[in-house]
Coordinates of C-alpha atoms in Angstrom, one line a residue:
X1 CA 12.9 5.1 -33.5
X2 CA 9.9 4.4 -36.2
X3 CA 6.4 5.8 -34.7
X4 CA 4.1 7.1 -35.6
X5 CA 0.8 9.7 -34.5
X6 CA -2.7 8.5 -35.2
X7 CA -5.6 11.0 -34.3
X8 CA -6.5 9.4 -30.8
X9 CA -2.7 10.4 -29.6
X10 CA -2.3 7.2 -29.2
X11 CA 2.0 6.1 -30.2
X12 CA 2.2 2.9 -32.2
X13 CA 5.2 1.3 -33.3
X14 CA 5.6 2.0 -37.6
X15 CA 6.6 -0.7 -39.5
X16 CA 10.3 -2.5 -38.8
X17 CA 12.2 -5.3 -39.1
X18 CA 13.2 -5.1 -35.7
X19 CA 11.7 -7.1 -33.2
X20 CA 8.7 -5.8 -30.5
X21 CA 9.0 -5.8 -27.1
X22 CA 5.5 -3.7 -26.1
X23 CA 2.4 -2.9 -25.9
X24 CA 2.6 -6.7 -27.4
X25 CA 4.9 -8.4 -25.5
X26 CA 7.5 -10.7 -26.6
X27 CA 8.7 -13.5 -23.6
X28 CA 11.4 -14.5 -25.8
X29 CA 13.3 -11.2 -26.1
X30 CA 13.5 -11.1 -22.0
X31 CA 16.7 -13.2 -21.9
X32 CA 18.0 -11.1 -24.4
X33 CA 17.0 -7.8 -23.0
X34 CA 18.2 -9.0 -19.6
X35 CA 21.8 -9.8 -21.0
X36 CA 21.7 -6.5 -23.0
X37 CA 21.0 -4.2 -20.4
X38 CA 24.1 -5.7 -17.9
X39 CA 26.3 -3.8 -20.4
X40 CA 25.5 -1.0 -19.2
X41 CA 25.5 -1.5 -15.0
X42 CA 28.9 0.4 -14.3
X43 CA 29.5 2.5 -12.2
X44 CA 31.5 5.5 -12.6
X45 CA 32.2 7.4 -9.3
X46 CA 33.7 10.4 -11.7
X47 CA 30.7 11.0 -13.5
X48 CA 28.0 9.9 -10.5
X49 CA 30.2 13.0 -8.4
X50 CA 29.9 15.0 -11.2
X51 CA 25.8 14.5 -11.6
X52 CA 25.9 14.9 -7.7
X53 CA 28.0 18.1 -7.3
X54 CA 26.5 19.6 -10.9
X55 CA 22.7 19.2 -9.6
X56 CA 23.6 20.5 -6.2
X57 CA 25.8 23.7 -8.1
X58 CA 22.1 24.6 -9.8
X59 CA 20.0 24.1 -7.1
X60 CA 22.0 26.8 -4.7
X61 CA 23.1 28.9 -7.4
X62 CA 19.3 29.0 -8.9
X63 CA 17.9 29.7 -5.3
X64 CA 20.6 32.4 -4.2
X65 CA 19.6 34.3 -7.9
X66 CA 15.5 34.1 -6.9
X67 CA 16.5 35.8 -3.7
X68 CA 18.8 38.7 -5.3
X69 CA 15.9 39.1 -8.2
X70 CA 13.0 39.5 -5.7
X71 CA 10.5 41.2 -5.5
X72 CA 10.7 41.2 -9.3
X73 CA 8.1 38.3 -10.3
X74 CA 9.6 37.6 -14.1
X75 CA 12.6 37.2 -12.9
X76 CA 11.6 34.8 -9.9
X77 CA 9.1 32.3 -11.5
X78 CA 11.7 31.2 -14.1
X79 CA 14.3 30.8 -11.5
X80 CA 11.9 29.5 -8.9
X81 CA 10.9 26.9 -11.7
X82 CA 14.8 25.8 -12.7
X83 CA 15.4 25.9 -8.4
X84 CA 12.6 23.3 -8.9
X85 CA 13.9 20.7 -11.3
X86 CA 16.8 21.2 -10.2
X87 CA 15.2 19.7 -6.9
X88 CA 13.7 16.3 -8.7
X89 CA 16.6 15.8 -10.1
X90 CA 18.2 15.1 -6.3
X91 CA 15.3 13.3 -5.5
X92 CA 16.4 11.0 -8.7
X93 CA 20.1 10.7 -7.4
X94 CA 18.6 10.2 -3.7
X95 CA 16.5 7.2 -5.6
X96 CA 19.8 5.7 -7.7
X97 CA 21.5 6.1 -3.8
X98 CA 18.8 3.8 -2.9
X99 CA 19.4 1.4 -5.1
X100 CA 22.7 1.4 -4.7
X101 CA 23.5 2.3 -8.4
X102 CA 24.7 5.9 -8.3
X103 CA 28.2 5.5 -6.9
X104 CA 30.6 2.3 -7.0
X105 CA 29.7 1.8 -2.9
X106 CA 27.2 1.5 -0.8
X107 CA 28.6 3.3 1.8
X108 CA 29.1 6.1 -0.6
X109 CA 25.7 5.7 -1.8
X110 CA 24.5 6.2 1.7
X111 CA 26.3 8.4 2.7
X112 CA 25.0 10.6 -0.9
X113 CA 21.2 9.3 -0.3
X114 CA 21.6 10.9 3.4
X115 CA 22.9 13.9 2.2
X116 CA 20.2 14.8 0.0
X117 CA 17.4 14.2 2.0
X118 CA 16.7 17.0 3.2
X119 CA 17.3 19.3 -0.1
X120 CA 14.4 16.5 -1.5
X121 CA 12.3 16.1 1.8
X122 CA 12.1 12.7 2.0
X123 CA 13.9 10.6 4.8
X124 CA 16.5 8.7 2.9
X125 CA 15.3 5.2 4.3
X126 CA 12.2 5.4 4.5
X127 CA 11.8 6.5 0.5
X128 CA 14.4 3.2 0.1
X129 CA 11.7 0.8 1.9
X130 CA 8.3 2.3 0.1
X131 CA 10.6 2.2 -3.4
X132 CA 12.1 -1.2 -3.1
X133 CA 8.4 -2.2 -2.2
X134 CA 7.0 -0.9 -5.0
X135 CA 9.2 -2.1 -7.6
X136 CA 9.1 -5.8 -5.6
X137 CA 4.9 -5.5 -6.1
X138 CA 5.3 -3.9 -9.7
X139 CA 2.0 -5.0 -11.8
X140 CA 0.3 -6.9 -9.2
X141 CA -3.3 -6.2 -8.9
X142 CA -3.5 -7.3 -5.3
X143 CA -0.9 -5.5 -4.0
X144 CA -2.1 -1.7 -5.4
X145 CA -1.1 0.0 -1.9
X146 CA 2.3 -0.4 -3.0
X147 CA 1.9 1.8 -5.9
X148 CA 2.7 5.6 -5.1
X149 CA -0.6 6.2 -7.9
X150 CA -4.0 3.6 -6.7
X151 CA -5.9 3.0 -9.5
X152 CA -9.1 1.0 -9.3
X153 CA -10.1 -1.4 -11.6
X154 CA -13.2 -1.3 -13.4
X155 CA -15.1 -3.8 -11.6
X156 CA -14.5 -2.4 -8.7
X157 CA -15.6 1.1 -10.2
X158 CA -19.0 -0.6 -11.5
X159 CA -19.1 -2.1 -7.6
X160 CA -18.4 1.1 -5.8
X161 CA -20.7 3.4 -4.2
X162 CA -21.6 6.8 -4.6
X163 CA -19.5 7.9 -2.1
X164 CA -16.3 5.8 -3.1
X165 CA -17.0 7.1 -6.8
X166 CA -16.7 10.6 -5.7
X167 CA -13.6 10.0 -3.8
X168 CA -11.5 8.1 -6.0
X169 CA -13.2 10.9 -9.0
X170 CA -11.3 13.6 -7.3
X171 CA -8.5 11.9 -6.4
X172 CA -8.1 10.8 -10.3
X173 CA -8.5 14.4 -11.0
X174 CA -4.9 16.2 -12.3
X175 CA -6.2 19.8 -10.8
X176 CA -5.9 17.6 -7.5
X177 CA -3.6 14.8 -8.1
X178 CA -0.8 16.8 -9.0
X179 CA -0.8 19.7 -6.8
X180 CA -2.1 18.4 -3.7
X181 CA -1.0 15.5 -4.1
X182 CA 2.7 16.7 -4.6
X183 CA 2.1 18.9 -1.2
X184 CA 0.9 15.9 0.8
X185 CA 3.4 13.5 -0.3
X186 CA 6.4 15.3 -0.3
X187 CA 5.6 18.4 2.6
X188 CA 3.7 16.0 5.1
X189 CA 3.0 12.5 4.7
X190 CA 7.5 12.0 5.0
X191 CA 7.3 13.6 7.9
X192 CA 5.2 10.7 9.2
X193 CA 5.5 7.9 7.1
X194 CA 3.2 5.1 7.9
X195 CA 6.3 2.7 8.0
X196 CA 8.7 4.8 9.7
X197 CA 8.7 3.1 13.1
X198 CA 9.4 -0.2 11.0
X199 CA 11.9 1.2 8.8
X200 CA 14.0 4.2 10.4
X201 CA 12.5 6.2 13.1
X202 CA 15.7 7.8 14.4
X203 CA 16.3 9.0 10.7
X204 CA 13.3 10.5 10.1
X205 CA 13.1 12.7 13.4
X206 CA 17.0 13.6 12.1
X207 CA 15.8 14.4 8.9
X208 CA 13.0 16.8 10.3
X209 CA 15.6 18.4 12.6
X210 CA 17.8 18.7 9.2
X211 CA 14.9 20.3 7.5
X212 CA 14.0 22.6 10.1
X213 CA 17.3 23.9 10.4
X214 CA 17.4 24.3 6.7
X215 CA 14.4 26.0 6.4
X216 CA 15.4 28.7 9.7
X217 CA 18.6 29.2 7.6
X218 CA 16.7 30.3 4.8
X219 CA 14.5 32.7 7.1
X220 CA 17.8 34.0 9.0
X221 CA 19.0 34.7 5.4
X222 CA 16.1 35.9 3.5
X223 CA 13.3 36.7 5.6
X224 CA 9.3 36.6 4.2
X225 CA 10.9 36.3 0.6
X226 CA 12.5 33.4 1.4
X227 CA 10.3 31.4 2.4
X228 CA 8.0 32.4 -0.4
X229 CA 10.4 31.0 -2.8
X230 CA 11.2 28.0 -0.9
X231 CA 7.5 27.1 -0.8
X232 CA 7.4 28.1 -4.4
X233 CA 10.4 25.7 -5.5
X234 CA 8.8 23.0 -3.2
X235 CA 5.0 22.9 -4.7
X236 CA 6.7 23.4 -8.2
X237 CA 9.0 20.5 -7.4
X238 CA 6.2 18.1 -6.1
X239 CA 4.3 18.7 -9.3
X240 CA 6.8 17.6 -11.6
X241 CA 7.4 14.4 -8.9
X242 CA 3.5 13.4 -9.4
X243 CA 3.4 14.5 -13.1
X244 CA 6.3 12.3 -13.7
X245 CA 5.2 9.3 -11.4
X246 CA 1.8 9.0 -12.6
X247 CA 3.2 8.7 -16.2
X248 CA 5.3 5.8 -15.4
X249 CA 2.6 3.2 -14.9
X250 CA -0.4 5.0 -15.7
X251 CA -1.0 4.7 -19.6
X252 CA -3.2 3.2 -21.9
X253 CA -1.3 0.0 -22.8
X254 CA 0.4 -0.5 -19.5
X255 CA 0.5 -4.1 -17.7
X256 CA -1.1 -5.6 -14.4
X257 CA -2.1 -9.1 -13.4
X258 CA -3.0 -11.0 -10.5
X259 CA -0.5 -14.2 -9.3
X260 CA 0.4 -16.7 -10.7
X261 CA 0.0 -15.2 -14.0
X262 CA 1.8 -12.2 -12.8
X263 CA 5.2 -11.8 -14.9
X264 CA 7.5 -9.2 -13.1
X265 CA 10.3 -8.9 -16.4
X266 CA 6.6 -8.0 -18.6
X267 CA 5.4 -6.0 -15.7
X268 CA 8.7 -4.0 -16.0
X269 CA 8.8 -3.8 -19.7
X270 CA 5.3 -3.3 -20.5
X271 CA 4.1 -1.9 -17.4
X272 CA 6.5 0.8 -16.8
X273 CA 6.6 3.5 -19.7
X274 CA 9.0 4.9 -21.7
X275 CA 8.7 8.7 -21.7
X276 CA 10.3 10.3 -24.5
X277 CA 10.3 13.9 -23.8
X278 CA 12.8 15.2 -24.9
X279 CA 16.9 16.3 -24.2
X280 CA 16.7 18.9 -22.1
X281 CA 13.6 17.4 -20.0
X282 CA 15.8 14.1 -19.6
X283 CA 18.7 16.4 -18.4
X284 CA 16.5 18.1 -15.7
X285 CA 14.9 14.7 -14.6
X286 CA 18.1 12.9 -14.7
X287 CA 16.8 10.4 -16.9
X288 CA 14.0 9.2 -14.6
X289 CA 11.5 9.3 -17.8
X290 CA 13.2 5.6 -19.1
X291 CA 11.4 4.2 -16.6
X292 CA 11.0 0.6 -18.4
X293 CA 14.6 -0.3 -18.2
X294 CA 14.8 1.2 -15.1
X295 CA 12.4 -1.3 -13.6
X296 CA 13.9 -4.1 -15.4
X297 CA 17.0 -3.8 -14.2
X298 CA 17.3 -1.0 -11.6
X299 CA 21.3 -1.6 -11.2
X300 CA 21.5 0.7 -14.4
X301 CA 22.8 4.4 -13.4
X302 CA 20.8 7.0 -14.1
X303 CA 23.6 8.7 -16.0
X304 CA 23.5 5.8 -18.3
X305 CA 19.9 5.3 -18.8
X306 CA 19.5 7.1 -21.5
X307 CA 22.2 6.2 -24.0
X308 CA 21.2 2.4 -22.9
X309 CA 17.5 3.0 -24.1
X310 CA 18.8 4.4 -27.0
X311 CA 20.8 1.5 -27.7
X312 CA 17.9 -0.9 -27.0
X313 CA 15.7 1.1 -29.4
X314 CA 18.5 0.2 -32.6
X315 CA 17.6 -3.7 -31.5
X316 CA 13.8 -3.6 -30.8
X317 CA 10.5 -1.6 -31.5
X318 CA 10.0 0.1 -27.9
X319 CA 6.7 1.8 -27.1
X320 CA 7.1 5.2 -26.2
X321 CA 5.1 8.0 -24.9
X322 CA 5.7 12.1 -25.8
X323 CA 3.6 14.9 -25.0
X324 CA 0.5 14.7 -26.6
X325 CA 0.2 11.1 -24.8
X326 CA 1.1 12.0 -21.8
X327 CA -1.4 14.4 -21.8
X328 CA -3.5 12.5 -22.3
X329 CA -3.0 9.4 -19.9
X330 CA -4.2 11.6 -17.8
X331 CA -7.8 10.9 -18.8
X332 CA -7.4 7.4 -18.1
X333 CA -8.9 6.2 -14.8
X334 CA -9.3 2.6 -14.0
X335 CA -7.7 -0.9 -15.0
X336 CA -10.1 -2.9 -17.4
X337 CA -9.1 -6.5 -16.6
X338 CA -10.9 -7.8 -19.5
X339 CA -9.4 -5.6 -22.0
X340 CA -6.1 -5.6 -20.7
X341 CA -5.8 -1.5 -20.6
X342 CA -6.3 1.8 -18.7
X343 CA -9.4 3.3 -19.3
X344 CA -11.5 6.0 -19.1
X345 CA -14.5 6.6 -16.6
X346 CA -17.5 4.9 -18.3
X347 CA -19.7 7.2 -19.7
X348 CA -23.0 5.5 -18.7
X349 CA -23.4 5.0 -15.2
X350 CA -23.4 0.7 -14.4
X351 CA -26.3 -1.2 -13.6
X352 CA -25.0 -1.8 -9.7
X353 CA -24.1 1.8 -9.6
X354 CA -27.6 3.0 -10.5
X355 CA -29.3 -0.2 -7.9
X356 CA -26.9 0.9 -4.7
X357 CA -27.4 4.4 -5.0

């Protein structure tokens, strides 16, 4: 893969005889693409049981260790940490459930997506509905609330009051995003989903029983300590969940548009990012961070994502995002429709701004 660094972080594609799909994008190449990635929407029960039983192996065996090495702090965070990913990696298999992709079945999927939601905290159907939403709205300015990050465009920033301005500034802000905002998603707003009559309202009142139980297991085990490093693996967990979902559509050259303009295969390719963090972080996210494809076709495994990005990279230039730009995404607040890009807050306060305050 040719990029390279410039000195705004910013990752551009080097120079290549191979063909680019983003930031500019190339209709053309979707037929291909589209073809392409069918090659690699098999399912393989073997390896989808080994990802399932594997991820569950860490999580308990990570957990039991932070209980035995308590009170002894060095020894917990680490652990707590691994008990942690660990975590978002079910919460990836509970998603490929969803989609029916992780097993051959979709009883078996089901019946796996069930299973883990109580170990992720999200009701297995209801995340289904709110996902399958999201990716059916993927890119469309107009239908924002289906988006698990809301990002305002700027003319509606440069509209806004003083009051919405504030708001939507500390809701943009990481120190809040990602910490309260992985507590409130993942601790209480699942435990009363605003669709859940709609979708599954049995199954979420039977996944709060499960997690109840769970968590009076852990206190009949482990006492105080337990639960300390149960709430530690679950504010560590929804961290990483927010870190990792606000980097998959919220970058500087990502893609929205308003109907009938709006193109769901560039909205996929272009508007969902490609995060290339490296081995081991792909390992512990199950491959979550190739998100592009993922949206593009969503039949595709999540034990085969990664190998089928790589493969797409040896045919076309894909834009890809590492650390420093991840980092730095996070700077970027609202949706320029005139430029076509994320951008920061404006540094000079607008004209309406200053008249309606």
């Amino acid at each position: 893969m040719a990029y390279r660094l410039i000195e705004t972080g910013k990752m551009h594609a080097a120079s290549s005889a191979r063909p680019e799909i983003t930031p500019h994008y190339r209709a053309e190449a979707e037929r291909e693409i589209r073809a392409f990635t069918r090659g690699w929407t098999a399912r393989d029960d073997r390896l989808a049981a080994l990802s399932y039983g594997a991820t569950f192996a860490v999580y308990f065996l990570t957990l039991w260790l932070a209980l035995q090495a308590w009170p002894a702090w060095w020894l917990v965070v680490p652990l707590v940490v691994l008990n942690a990913l660990a975590g978002v990696r079910l919460y990836v298999l509970q998603h490929d459930c969803g989609h029916g992709s992780l097993f051959s079945t979709r009883r078996r999927n089901d019946l796996a997506g069930h299973g883990l939601s109580v170990f992720t905290l999200t009701p297995y159907r209801v995340m289904q509905s709110n996902h399958n939403d999201h990716h059916s709205h993927l890119g469309n300015l107009d239908e924002r609330h289906t988006t698990e990050i809301y990002t305002m465009t700027l003319r509606e920033w440069e509209q806004a009051g003083l009051w919405t301005r504030l708001w939507y500034r500390l809701y943009r802000n990481p120190l809040i995003l990602i910490p309260i905002g992985g507590m409130f998603t993942y601790v209480l707003a699942y435990r009363w989903p605003k669709n859940a009559g709609r979708v599954d309202p049995k199954g979420v009142i039977l996944h709060n029983l499960g997690l109840a139980a769970w968590v009076a297991l852990i206190w009949w085990a482990a006492g105080v300590p337990g639960l300390v490093i149960y709430a530690g693996t679950v504010f560590v967990a929804g961290c990483v969940g927010v870190f990792l979902v606000y980097l998959q559509h919220n970058f500087e050259d990502t893609w929205w548009d308003r109907k009938p303009d709006l193109n769901p295969a560039r909205a996929a390719l272009q508007g969902s990012s490609a995060l290339d963090l490296g081995w081991w972080f792909d390992l512990a996210v199950a491959n979550i961070t190739y998100h592009d494809i993922h949206h593009f076709n969503a039949n595709i495994p999540s034990y085969r994502l990664r190998a089928c990005h790589r493969a797409l990279r040896e045919k076309y230039e894909v834009q890809t995002i590492g650390w420093a730009e991840a980092f730095r995404s996070f700077t970027l607040k609202l949706w320029d429709e005139d430029q076509g890009r994320l951008v920061p807050f404006p540094r000079q306060p607008s004209r309406v701004a200053v008249a309606s305050a």
